[in-house]
Short mmCIF file of C-alpha atoms in Angstrom, two decimals:
data_model
loop_
_atom_site.label_atom_id
_atom_site.label_comp_id
_atom_site.label_asym_id
_atom_site.label_seq_id
_atom_site.Cartn_x
_atom_site.Cartn_y
_atom_site.Cartn_z
CA MET R 16 -291.11 6.22 -236.69
CA ARG R 17 -289.58 9.60 -235.84
CA TYR R 18 -287.04 11.27 -238.17
CA PRO R 19 -285.03 14.00 -236.41
CA ASP R 20 -282.29 14.01 -239.07
CA PRO R 21 -283.27 17.28 -240.81
CA PHE R 22 -283.55 19.04 -237.43
CA LEU R 23 -280.17 17.75 -236.31
CA ALA R 24 -278.50 18.59 -239.61
CA ALA R 25 -279.88 22.13 -239.56
CA HIS R 26 -278.09 22.79 -236.27
CA GLY R 27 -274.78 21.09 -236.96
CA TYR R 28 -275.50 17.65 -235.47
CA GLY R 29 -276.23 15.71 -238.64
CA ALA R 30 -273.07 13.61 -238.33
CA ALA R 31 -273.05 13.43 -234.52
CA GLU R 32 -272.76 10.07 -232.82
CA ARG R 33 -276.07 9.17 -231.15
CA GLN R 34 -276.40 7.37 -227.84
CA PRO R 35 -279.97 6.69 -226.64
CA LEU R 36 -280.44 7.20 -222.91
CA ALA R 37 -282.65 5.18 -220.59
CA ALA R 38 -286.35 6.01 -220.89
CA ASP R 39 -288.55 7.09 -218.00
CA ALA R 40 -292.29 6.68 -217.40
CA SER R 41 -293.23 9.25 -220.06
CA PHE R 42 -293.24 9.11 -223.86
CA ARG R 43 -290.19 11.39 -224.11
CA ARG R 44 -286.90 9.96 -225.32
CA TYR R 45 -283.40 11.41 -224.97
CA VAL R 46 -280.39 10.86 -227.21
CA ARG R 47 -276.86 12.01 -226.31
CA LEU R 48 -275.09 13.65 -229.25
CA ARG R 49 -271.32 13.65 -229.60
CA GLY R 50 -269.44 15.31 -232.42
CA GLY R 51 -271.57 18.39 -232.96
CA PRO R 52 -270.78 22.01 -232.12
CA ARG R 53 -271.03 21.26 -228.35
CA PRO R 54 -272.21 18.37 -226.16
CA ALA R 55 -275.99 18.20 -226.36
CA LEU R 56 -279.03 16.03 -225.87
CA LEU R 57 -281.85 15.55 -228.33
CA MET R 58 -285.25 15.48 -226.65
CA ASP R 59 -287.74 13.60 -228.83
CA ALA R 60 -291.24 14.26 -227.47
CA PRO R 61 -294.00 12.89 -229.73
CA PRO R 62 -297.65 13.69 -228.99
CA PRO R 63 -299.17 13.83 -226.44
CA GLU R 64 -295.93 15.34 -225.13
CA ASP R 65 -295.28 19.05 -225.74
CA VAL R 66 -291.77 20.56 -225.63
CA ARG R 67 -292.96 24.16 -225.24
CA PRO R 68 -293.46 24.13 -221.44
CA PHE R 69 -289.99 22.63 -221.00
CA ALA R 70 -288.39 25.27 -223.22
CA ALA R 71 -290.26 28.17 -221.61
CA LEU R 72 -289.43 27.12 -218.05
CA ALA R 73 -285.80 26.37 -218.90
CA ARG R 74 -285.37 29.86 -220.31
CA HIS R 75 -287.24 31.53 -217.44
CA PHE R 76 -285.33 29.92 -214.59
CA GLY R 77 -282.04 29.94 -216.47
CA ALA R 78 -282.38 33.72 -216.70
CA ALA R 79 -283.02 33.73 -212.93
CA GLY R 80 -279.61 32.15 -212.33
CA LEU R 81 -280.57 28.50 -211.84
CA SER R 82 -279.10 25.50 -213.62
CA LEU R 83 -281.77 24.28 -216.01
CA PRO R 84 -280.59 22.99 -219.40
CA GLU R 85 -279.94 25.72 -221.95
CA ILE R 86 -282.15 25.41 -225.02
CA ILE R 87 -279.81 25.17 -228.02
CA ALA R 88 -282.47 24.70 -230.71
CA GLU R 89 -286.20 24.05 -230.85
CA ASP R 90 -288.80 22.66 -233.25
CA ALA R 91 -291.92 22.76 -231.13
CA GLU R 92 -294.27 21.57 -233.86
CA ALA R 93 -292.23 18.44 -234.52
CA GLY R 94 -291.53 17.86 -230.80
CA PHE R 95 -287.74 18.16 -230.93
CA LEU R 96 -285.38 20.09 -228.66
CA LEU R 97 -281.61 20.32 -228.54
CA ILE R 98 -280.62 20.98 -224.94
CA GLU R 99 -277.48 21.38 -222.86
CA ASP R 100 -276.00 18.07 -221.70
CA PHE R 101 -275.29 18.11 -217.95
CA GLY R 102 -273.61 14.68 -218.09
CA ASP R 103 -274.42 11.57 -216.09
CA ALA R 104 -273.93 12.61 -212.47
CA THR R 105 -277.54 12.55 -211.34
CA HIS R 106 -278.02 12.61 -207.60
CA ALA R 107 -279.63 9.19 -207.96
CA ALA R 108 -276.54 7.75 -209.66
CA LEU R 109 -274.24 9.29 -207.05
CA LEU R 110 -276.35 7.88 -204.22
CA ASP R 111 -276.42 4.46 -205.87
CA ALA R 112 -272.61 4.60 -206.10
CA GLY R 113 -272.34 5.17 -202.35
CA ALA R 114 -272.07 8.96 -202.07
CA ASP R 115 -272.80 10.53 -198.69
CA PRO R 116 -276.49 11.48 -198.98
CA VAL R 117 -276.42 14.46 -196.61
CA PRO R 118 -274.43 16.84 -198.87
CA LEU R 119 -276.51 15.86 -201.90
CA TYR R 120 -279.82 16.45 -200.16
CA VAL R 121 -278.55 19.71 -198.68
CA GLU R 122 -277.53 20.85 -202.17
CA ALA R 123 -280.90 19.79 -203.53
CA ALA R 124 -282.72 21.71 -200.80
CA GLU R 125 -280.59 24.79 -201.45
CA ALA R 126 -281.43 24.72 -205.15
CA LEU R 127 -285.11 24.10 -204.38
CA ALA R 128 -285.26 27.12 -202.09
CA ALA R 129 -283.74 29.25 -204.86
CA LEU R 130 -286.19 27.83 -207.39
CA HIS R 131 -289.12 28.71 -205.14
CA ALA R 132 -287.74 32.18 -204.40
CA ALA R 133 -287.34 33.05 -208.11
CA PRO R 134 -290.03 35.06 -209.92
CA VAL R 135 -292.99 32.89 -210.84
CA PRO R 136 -293.32 32.39 -214.61
CA PRO R 137 -296.60 33.42 -216.22
CA GLY R 138 -299.24 31.04 -217.51
CA LEU R 139 -298.70 28.14 -215.15
CA PRO R 140 -301.45 25.55 -214.76
CA ALA R 141 -302.92 25.18 -211.29
CA TRP R 142 -301.70 22.47 -208.93
CA ASP R 143 -304.28 23.41 -206.32
CA ALA R 144 -306.55 21.29 -204.12
CA ALA R 145 -309.02 20.65 -206.95
CA ALA R 146 -306.30 19.56 -209.39
CA MET R 147 -304.63 17.39 -206.75
CA ALA R 148 -307.95 15.73 -205.93
CA ARG R 149 -308.60 14.98 -209.60
CA ALA R 150 -305.10 13.54 -210.02
CA THR R 151 -305.56 11.32 -206.98
CA ALA R 152 -308.88 9.98 -208.22
CA ALA R 153 -307.34 9.26 -211.64
CA THR R 154 -304.93 6.75 -210.12
CA PHE R 155 -306.43 5.66 -206.81
CA LEU R 156 -310.09 5.30 -207.82
CA ASP R 157 -309.68 4.57 -211.53
CA TRP R 158 -306.85 2.02 -211.25
CA TRP R 159 -305.94 0.94 -207.73
CA TRP R 160 -309.53 0.54 -206.51
CA PRO R 161 -310.78 -1.82 -209.26
CA ALA R 162 -307.54 -3.82 -209.02
CA ALA R 163 -307.87 -4.13 -205.24
CA PHE R 164 -311.64 -4.62 -204.88
CA GLY R 165 -312.50 -6.17 -208.24
CA ALA R 166 -315.04 -3.46 -209.06
CA PRO R 167 -315.22 0.34 -209.43
CA PRO R 168 -315.87 2.40 -206.28
CA ALA R 169 -319.46 2.66 -205.11
CA PRO R 170 -321.43 5.84 -205.89
CA GLY R 171 -320.46 8.67 -203.57
CA ILE R 172 -316.91 7.56 -202.81
CA ARG R 173 -315.46 9.77 -205.54
CA GLU R 174 -317.23 12.77 -204.02
CA GLU R 175 -316.05 11.81 -200.52
CA LEU R 176 -312.42 11.57 -201.65
CA ASP R 177 -312.62 14.86 -203.53
CA ALA R 178 -314.10 16.65 -200.52
CA ALA R 179 -311.54 15.12 -198.14
CA ILE R 180 -308.51 16.14 -200.19
CA GLN R 181 -309.85 19.63 -200.71
CA ALA R 182 -310.59 19.99 -196.98
CA MET R 183 -307.11 18.69 -196.11
CA LEU R 184 -305.37 21.15 -198.43
CA ALA R 185 -307.66 24.17 -197.96
CA PRO R 186 -305.79 25.60 -194.94
CA PHE R 187 -302.65 25.97 -197.05
CA ALA R 188 -304.17 27.47 -200.19
CA GLY R 189 -302.75 30.94 -199.52
CA ALA R 190 -299.10 29.95 -200.07
CA GLN R 191 -298.79 29.61 -203.84
CA GLY R 192 -295.71 29.56 -206.03
CA PHE R 193 -293.90 27.53 -208.66
CA VAL R 194 -293.80 23.80 -208.00
CA HIS R 195 -291.65 21.41 -210.03
CA ARG R 196 -293.90 18.43 -209.13
CA ASP R 197 -291.19 15.76 -209.51
CA TYR R 198 -288.27 17.08 -207.49
CA PHE R 199 -286.26 14.00 -206.52
CA PRO R 200 -282.71 12.64 -207.07
CA ALA R 201 -283.22 11.16 -210.54
CA ASN R 202 -284.14 14.64 -211.79
CA LEU R 203 -281.22 16.44 -210.12
CA MET R 204 -277.59 16.59 -211.17
CA ARG R 205 -274.35 17.68 -209.57
CA ILE R 206 -272.55 20.05 -211.94
CA GLU R 207 -268.85 20.42 -211.26
CA GLY R 208 -267.45 23.94 -211.42
CA ARG R 209 -270.66 25.63 -210.29
CA THR R 210 -271.37 26.86 -206.79
CA GLY R 211 -274.37 27.53 -204.56
CA ALA R 212 -277.75 26.73 -205.99
CA ARG R 213 -276.24 26.54 -209.50
CA ARG R 214 -274.26 23.40 -208.69
CA THR R 215 -277.54 21.43 -208.85
CA GLY R 216 -278.86 20.87 -212.35
CA ILE R 217 -282.65 20.57 -212.45
CA LEU R 218 -284.36 18.30 -214.99
CA ASP R 219 -287.85 17.07 -215.93
CA PHE R 220 -289.61 20.26 -214.89
CA GLN R 221 -292.00 20.56 -217.85
CA ASP R 222 -295.03 19.74 -215.67
CA GLY R 223 -294.31 22.65 -213.33
CA ALA R 224 -297.38 24.39 -211.98
CA LEU R 225 -298.69 26.92 -209.47
CA GLY R 226 -299.09 25.28 -206.09
CA HIS R 227 -297.74 24.97 -202.56
CA PRO R 228 -293.94 24.76 -202.30
CA ALA R 229 -294.18 22.04 -199.64
CA TYR R 230 -295.17 19.65 -202.43
CA ASP R 231 -291.66 19.75 -203.90
CA LEU R 232 -289.90 19.38 -200.56
CA VAL R 233 -291.97 16.32 -199.67
CA SER R 234 -291.15 14.89 -203.12
CA LEU R 235 -287.48 15.19 -202.17
CA VAL R 236 -287.39 14.08 -198.54
CA GLU R 237 -290.19 11.48 -198.77
CA ASP R 238 -289.13 10.06 -202.10
CA ALA R 239 -291.48 7.53 -203.68
CA ARG R 240 -288.56 5.63 -205.23
CA ARG R 241 -285.84 5.77 -202.56
CA ASP R 242 -285.58 5.46 -198.80
CA VAL R 243 -284.43 8.68 -197.11
CA ALA R 244 -282.86 8.36 -193.67
CA PRO R 245 -284.31 10.57 -190.89
CA GLU R 246 -281.07 12.53 -190.46
CA VAL R 247 -280.95 13.24 -194.20
CA ARG R 248 -284.56 14.41 -194.15
CA ARG R 249 -283.83 16.70 -191.19
CA ALA R 250 -280.76 18.21 -192.87
CA ALA R 251 -282.63 18.96 -196.10
CA LEU R 252 -285.61 20.43 -194.28
CA ALA R 253 -283.38 22.63 -192.11
CA THR R 254 -281.48 23.88 -195.17
CA TYR R 255 -284.66 24.76 -197.01
CA LEU R 256 -286.26 26.56 -194.07
CA ALA R 257 -283.06 28.48 -193.31
CA ALA R 258 -282.93 29.69 -196.91
CA ARG R 259 -286.56 30.90 -196.73
CA PRO R 260 -286.81 32.60 -193.32
CA GLY R 261 -290.07 34.36 -194.20
CA LEU R 262 -292.08 31.13 -194.27
CA ASP R 263 -294.58 30.31 -191.53
CA ARG R 264 -292.77 27.24 -190.18
CA ALA R 265 -295.77 25.62 -188.46
CA GLY R 266 -297.99 26.17 -191.48
CA PHE R 267 -295.32 24.85 -193.81
CA LEU R 268 -294.90 21.65 -191.79
CA GLY R 269 -298.65 21.13 -191.86
CA ALA R 270 -298.64 21.60 -195.62
CA LEU R 271 -295.73 19.16 -195.85
CA ALA R 272 -297.84 16.46 -194.20
CA ALA R 273 -300.95 17.23 -196.28
CA CYS R 274 -299.10 17.38 -199.59
CA GLY R 275 -297.28 14.20 -198.63
CA ALA R 276 -300.50 12.31 -197.93
CA GLN R 277 -301.98 13.32 -201.27
CA ARG R 278 -298.79 12.53 -203.18
CA HIS R 279 -298.18 9.17 -201.54
CA LEU R 280 -301.72 7.96 -202.19
CA ARG R 281 -301.67 9.16 -205.78
CA VAL R 282 -298.25 7.66 -206.52
CA ALA R 283 -298.89 4.36 -204.74
CA ALA R 284 -301.84 3.95 -207.11
CA LEU R 285 -299.86 5.28 -210.08
CA TRP R 286 -297.55 2.27 -209.89
CA VAL R 287 -300.62 0.07 -210.39
CA ARG R 288 -301.63 2.04 -213.47
CA LEU R 289 -298.12 1.75 -214.90
CA ASP R 290 -298.31 -2.00 -214.36
CA ARG R 291 -301.85 -2.68 -215.60
CA ARG R 292 -302.13 -0.11 -218.40
CA ASP R 293 -298.56 0.42 -219.58
CA GLY R 294 -296.98 -2.98 -218.98
CA LYS R 295 -294.34 -1.67 -216.55
CA PRO R 296 -294.63 -3.96 -213.51
CA HIS R 297 -291.17 -3.06 -212.20
CA TYR R 298 -292.61 0.14 -210.71
CA LEU R 299 -294.67 -1.94 -208.27
CA ARG R 300 -291.55 -2.48 -206.15
CA HIS R 301 -292.01 1.08 -204.90
CA GLY R 302 -295.54 0.42 -203.68
CA PRO R 303 -294.66 -0.71 -200.13
CA ARG R 304 -292.59 2.42 -199.57
CA CYS R 305 -295.39 4.71 -200.73
CA TRP R 306 -297.99 3.02 -198.54
CA ALA R 307 -295.64 3.27 -195.53
CA LEU R 308 -295.06 6.97 -196.21
CA LEU R 309 -298.80 7.47 -196.51
CA ALA R 310 -299.39 5.78 -193.16
CA ARG R 311 -296.88 8.11 -191.53
CA ALA R 312 -298.46 11.19 -193.11
CA LEU R 313 -301.96 10.13 -192.08
CA SER R 314 -300.84 10.15 -188.42
CA GLN R 315 -300.50 13.96 -188.61
CA PRO R 316 -303.45 16.16 -187.57
CA ALA R 317 -303.40 18.05 -190.90
CA CYS R 318 -304.32 14.83 -192.72
CA ALA R 319 -307.43 13.97 -190.70
CA PRO R 320 -309.94 14.45 -193.56
CA LEU R 321 -308.19 11.96 -195.84
CA ARG R 322 -307.50 9.56 -192.97
CA ASP R 323 -311.20 9.48 -192.10
CA VAL R 324 -312.25 8.60 -195.67
CA LEU R 325 -309.69 5.82 -195.95
CA ASP R 326 -310.62 4.44 -192.54
CA ARG R 327 -314.26 4.21 -193.68
CA HIS R 328 -313.60 2.47 -196.97
CA VAL R 329 -310.13 0.88 -197.14
CA PRO R 330 -309.08 -1.48 -194.33
CA GLU R 331 -305.45 -1.06 -193.32
CA GLU R 332 -304.58 -4.58 -194.46
CA MET R 333 -305.62 -3.61 -198.02
CA ARG R 334 -303.37 -0.54 -198.19
CA ARG R 335 -300.77 -2.15 -200.43
CA ASN R 336 -300.23 -3.29 -204.01
CA PRO R 337 -303.32 -5.28 -205.13
CA ASP R 338 -302.94 -9.02 -205.53
CA ARG R 339 -302.65 -10.32 -209.07
#
């Protein structure tokens, strides 16, 4: 049981009305507070969560002129933060309510370009080819594979997958910058009264790392949880590239395919882990989308190393959610 009452009372929210918000796939919980000095959210992040990366990145990019929640108060040891409340208008909620997707994705791409153009904060963990290969193995080989084949992968397959992902991503290793790692509509908000990149509030950035910026754009335009129409994808991609004219366009598009292939394989298998380990089977509904996105990415020349490994070991008819 967690007791945030002393923390809330110390900052003027002891008598505030508390409204728990829907939980996500992490251990963090959010509570909306009404009746304190200003509208705020309580972030309750018990171990193994750590509020310090969230607070540091919020302050860094807030100072750079982007809309990340202001940190009102912090107790890092206890795992509590008081943060600015951006409201309920996530891009996901607006899309679900029937909003035109093109303006929202254009706004998201504009904010993403500004995020990537801002100074890189110090001390970021690496989201490089080696880290991406490890993350893929941790879902695809450790969870999807036993569920699909009924046994762990044979000796040597782990090394093959690691080598393939590193070979696929190696050509793009020179372009490094901040990556959010979960840049998609549920983590973005439209903030009325703000303009330009600041009209998009950015959430859930605590796992930000040093990697290739294409990873975030593919997270947006090839969303694991939501279909994105081709014209919406084109509009977002054009906005991003126009805002960053110094990028090597051909190299960036290759990186987009390679990062997409890695992400789609990892996340397709992540849904299986959330089902089997965490008792959250509802995430499996996104599996067919992720496997379809992976198939599209694997058709690109940049993804040949990963395509070859999968063609050797995973028949196309098995590239789906495992049977129960």
